PDB file of C-alpha atoms in Angstrom:
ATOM      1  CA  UNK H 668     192.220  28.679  53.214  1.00 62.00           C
ATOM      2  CA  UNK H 669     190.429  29.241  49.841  1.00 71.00           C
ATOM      3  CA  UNK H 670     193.370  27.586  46.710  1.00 70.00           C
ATOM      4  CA  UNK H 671     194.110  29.708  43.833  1.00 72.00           C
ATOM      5  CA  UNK H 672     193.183  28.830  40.520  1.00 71.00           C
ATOM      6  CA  UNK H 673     195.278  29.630  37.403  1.00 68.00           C
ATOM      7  CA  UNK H 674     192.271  31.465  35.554  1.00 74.00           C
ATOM      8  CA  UNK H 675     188.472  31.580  35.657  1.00 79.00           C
ATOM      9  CA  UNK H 676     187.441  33.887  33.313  1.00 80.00           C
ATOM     10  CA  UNK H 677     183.732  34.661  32.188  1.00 80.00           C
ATOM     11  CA  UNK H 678     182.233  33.065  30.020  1.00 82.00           C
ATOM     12  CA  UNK H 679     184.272  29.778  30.083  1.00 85.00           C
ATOM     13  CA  UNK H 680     184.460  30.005  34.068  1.00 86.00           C
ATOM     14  CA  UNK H 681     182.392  31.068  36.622  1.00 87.00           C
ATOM     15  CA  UNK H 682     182.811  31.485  40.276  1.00 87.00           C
ATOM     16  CA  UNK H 683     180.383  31.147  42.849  1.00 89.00           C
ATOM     17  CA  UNK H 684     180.909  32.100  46.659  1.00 89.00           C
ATOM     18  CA  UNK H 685     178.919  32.648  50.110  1.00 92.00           C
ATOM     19  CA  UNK H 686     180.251  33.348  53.499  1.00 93.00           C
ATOM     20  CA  UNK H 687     178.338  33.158  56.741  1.00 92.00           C
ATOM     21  CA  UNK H 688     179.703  34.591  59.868  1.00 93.00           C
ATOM     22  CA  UNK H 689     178.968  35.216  63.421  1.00 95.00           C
ATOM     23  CA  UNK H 690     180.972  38.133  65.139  1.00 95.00           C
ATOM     24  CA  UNK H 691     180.732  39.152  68.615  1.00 94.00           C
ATOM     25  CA  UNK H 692     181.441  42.470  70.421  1.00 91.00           C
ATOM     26  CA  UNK H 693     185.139  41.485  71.766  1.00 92.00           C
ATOM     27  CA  UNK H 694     186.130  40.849  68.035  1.00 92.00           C
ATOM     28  CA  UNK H 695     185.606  36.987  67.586  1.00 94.00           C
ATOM     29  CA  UNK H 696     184.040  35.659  64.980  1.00 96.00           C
ATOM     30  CA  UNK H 697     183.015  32.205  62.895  1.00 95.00           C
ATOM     31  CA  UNK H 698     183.018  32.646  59.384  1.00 95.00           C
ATOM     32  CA  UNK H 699     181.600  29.447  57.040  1.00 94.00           C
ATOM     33  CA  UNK H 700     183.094  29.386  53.822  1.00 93.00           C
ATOM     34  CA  UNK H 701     182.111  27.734  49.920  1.00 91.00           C
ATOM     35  CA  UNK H 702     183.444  28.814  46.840  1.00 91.00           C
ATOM     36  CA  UNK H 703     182.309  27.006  43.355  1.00 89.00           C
ATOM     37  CA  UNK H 704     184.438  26.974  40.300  1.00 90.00           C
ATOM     38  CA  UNK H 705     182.178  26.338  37.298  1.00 90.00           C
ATOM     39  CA  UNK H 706     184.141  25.540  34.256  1.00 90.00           C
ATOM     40  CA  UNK H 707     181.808  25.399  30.394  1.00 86.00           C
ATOM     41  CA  UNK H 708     184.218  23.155  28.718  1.00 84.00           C
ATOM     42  CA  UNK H 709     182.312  24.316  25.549  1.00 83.00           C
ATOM     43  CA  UNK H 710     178.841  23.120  26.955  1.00 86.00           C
ATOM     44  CA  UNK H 711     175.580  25.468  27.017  1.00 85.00           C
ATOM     45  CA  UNK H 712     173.713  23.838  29.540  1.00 86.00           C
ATOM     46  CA  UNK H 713     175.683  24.955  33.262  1.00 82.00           C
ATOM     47  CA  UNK H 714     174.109  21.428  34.658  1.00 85.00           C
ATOM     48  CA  UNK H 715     176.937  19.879  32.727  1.00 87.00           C
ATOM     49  CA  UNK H 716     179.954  21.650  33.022  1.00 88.00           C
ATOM     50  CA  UNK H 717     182.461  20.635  35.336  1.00 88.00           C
ATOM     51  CA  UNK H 718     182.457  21.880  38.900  1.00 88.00           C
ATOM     52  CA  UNK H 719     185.185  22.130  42.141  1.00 88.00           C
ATOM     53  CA  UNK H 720     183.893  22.934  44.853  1.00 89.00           C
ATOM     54  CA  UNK H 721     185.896  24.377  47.915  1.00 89.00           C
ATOM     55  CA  UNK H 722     184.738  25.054  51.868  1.00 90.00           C
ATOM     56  CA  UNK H 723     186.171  26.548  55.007  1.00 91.00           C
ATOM     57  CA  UNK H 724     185.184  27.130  58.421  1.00 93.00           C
ATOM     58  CA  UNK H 725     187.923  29.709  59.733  1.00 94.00           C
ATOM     59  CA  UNK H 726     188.034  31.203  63.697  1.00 94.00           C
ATOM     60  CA  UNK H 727     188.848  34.455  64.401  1.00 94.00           C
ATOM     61  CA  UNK H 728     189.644  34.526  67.970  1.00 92.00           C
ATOM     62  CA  UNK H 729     189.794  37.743  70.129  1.00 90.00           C
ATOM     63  CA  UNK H 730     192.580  40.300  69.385  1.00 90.00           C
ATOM     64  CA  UNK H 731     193.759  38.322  65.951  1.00 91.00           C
ATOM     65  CA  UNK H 732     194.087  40.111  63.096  1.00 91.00           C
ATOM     66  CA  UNK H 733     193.276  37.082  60.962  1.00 92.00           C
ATOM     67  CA  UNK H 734     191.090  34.235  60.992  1.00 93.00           C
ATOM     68  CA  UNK H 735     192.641  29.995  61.481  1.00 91.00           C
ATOM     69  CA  UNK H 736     191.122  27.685  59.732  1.00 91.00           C
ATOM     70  CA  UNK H 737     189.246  24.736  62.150  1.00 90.00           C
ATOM     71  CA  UNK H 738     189.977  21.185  61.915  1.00 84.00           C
ATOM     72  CA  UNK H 739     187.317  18.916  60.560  1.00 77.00           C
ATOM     73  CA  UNK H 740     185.462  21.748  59.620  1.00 71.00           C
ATOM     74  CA  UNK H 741     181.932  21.135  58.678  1.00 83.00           C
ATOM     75  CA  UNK H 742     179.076  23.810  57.835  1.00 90.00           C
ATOM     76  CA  UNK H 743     178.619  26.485  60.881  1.00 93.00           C
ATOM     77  CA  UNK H 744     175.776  25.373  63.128  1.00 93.00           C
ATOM     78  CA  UNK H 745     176.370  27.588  66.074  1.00 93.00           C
ATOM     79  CA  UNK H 746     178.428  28.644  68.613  1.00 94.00           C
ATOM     80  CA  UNK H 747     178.159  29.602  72.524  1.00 94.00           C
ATOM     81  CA  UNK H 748     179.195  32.974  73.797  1.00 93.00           C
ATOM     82  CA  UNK H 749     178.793  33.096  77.306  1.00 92.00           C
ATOM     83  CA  UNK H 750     180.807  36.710  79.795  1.00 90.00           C
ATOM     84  CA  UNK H 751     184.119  35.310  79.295  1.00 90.00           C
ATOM     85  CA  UNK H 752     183.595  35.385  75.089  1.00 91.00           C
ATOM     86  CA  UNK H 753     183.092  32.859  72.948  1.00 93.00           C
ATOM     87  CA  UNK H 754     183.881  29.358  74.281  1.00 94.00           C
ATOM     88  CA  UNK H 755     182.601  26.725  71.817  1.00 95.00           C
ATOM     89  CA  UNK H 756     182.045  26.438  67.694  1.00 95.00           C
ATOM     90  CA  UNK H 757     179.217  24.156  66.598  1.00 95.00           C
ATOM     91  CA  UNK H 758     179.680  22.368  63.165  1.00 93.00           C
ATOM     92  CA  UNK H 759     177.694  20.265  61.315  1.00 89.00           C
ATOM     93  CA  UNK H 760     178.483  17.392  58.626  1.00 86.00           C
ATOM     94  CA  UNK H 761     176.348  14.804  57.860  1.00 84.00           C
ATOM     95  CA  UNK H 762     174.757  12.667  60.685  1.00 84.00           C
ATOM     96  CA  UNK H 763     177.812  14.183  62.723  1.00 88.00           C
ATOM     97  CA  UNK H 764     178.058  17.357  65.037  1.00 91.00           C
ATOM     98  CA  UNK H 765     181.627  18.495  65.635  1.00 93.00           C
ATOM     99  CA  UNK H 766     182.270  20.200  68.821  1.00 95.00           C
ATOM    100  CA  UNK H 767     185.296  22.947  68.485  1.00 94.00           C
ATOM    101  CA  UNK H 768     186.933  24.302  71.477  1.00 93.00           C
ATOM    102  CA  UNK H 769     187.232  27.894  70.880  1.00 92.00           C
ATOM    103  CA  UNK H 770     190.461  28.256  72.662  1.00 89.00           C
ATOM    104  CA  UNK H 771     191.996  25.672  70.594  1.00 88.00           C
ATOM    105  CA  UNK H 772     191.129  26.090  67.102  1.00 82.00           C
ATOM    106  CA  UNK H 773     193.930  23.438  65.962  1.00 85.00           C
ATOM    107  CA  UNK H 774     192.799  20.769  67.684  1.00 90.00           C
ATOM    108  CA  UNK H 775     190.883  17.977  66.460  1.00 92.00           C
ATOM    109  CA  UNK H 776     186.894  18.517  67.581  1.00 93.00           C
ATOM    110  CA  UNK H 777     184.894  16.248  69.627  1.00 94.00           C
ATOM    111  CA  UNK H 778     181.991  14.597  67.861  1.00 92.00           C
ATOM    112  CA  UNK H 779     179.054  13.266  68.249  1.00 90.00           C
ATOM    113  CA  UNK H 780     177.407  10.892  65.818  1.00 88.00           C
ATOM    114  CA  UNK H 781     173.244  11.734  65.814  1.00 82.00           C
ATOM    115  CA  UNK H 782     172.653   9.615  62.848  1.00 79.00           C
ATOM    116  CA  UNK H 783     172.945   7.771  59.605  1.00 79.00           C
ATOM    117  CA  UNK H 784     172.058   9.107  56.194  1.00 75.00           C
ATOM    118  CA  UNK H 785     170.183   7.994  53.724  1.00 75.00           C
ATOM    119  CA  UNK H 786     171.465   6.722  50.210  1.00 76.00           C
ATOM    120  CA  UNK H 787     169.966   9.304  49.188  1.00 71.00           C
ATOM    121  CA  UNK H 788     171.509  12.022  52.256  1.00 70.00           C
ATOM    122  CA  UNK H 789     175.108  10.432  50.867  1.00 70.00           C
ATOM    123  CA  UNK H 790     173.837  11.267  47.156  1.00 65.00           C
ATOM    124  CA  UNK H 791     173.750  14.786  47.713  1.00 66.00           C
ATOM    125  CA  UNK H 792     176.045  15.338  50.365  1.00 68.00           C
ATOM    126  CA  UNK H 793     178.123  17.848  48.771  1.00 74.00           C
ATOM    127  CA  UNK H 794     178.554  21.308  49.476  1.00 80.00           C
ATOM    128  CA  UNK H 795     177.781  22.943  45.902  1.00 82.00           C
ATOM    129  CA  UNK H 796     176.852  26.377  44.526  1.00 84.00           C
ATOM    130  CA  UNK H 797     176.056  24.439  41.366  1.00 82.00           C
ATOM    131  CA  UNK H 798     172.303  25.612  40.205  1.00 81.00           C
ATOM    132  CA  UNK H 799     172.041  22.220  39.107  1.00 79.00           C
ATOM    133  CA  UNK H 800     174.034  19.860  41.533  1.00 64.00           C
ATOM    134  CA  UNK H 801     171.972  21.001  45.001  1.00 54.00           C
TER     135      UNK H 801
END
């Protein structure tokens, strides 16, 4: 899911994480995933030290105790829940929405192309939580 690093340490590493997450009442849930690794190198200004950057987009399906990680993840867009729980995870990269089947988060999603970036769309494609590099 998220790698281990050896050692970040304040002040000569910093790491930076969100998670966002859907749950629903039968215990499913989507949870979206970035972690930052911010490393000084000796360098005062944080817009040039060195970053890695990490994301996941994990399913926890009803009655698991722990969340899979989806294929081809993507940043969470959405989901649909209809009476018989949650049947579909929505994830976006860019100019491409992936389409998960919920009851088979292994498998490989179907996608749908919706457009083409930009030079500069490609430029800043990256998921960062770099201050600098957004």
């Amino acid at each position: 899911m998220i790698p281990e690093r050896a050692s970040c340490e304040a002040p000569e590493c910093q790491r930076k994480w969100e998670i966002f997450s859907s749950r629903w009442d039968d215990g499913s849930a989507v949870f979206d995933i970035a972690v930052s690794w911010m490393k000084r190198d000796g360098k005062k200004d944080p817009c040039e030290w060195a970053t890695e950057d990490h994301t996941a987009l994990l399913l926890r399906p009803a009655g698991a105790l722990a969340p899979l990680p989806m294929r081809s993840g993507g940043a969470f867009f959405g989901a649909l829940y209809d009476s018989t729980g949650l049947r579909t995870v929505l994830s976006r990269e860019l100019g491409v929405l992936n389409v998960h089947d919920a009851g088979k988060p292994k498998a490989a999603p179907k996608t749908v192309r919706y457009g083409s970036p930009t030079e500069e769309e490609l430029a800043y494609a990256k998921r960062t939580l770099s201050p600098c590099k957004k």
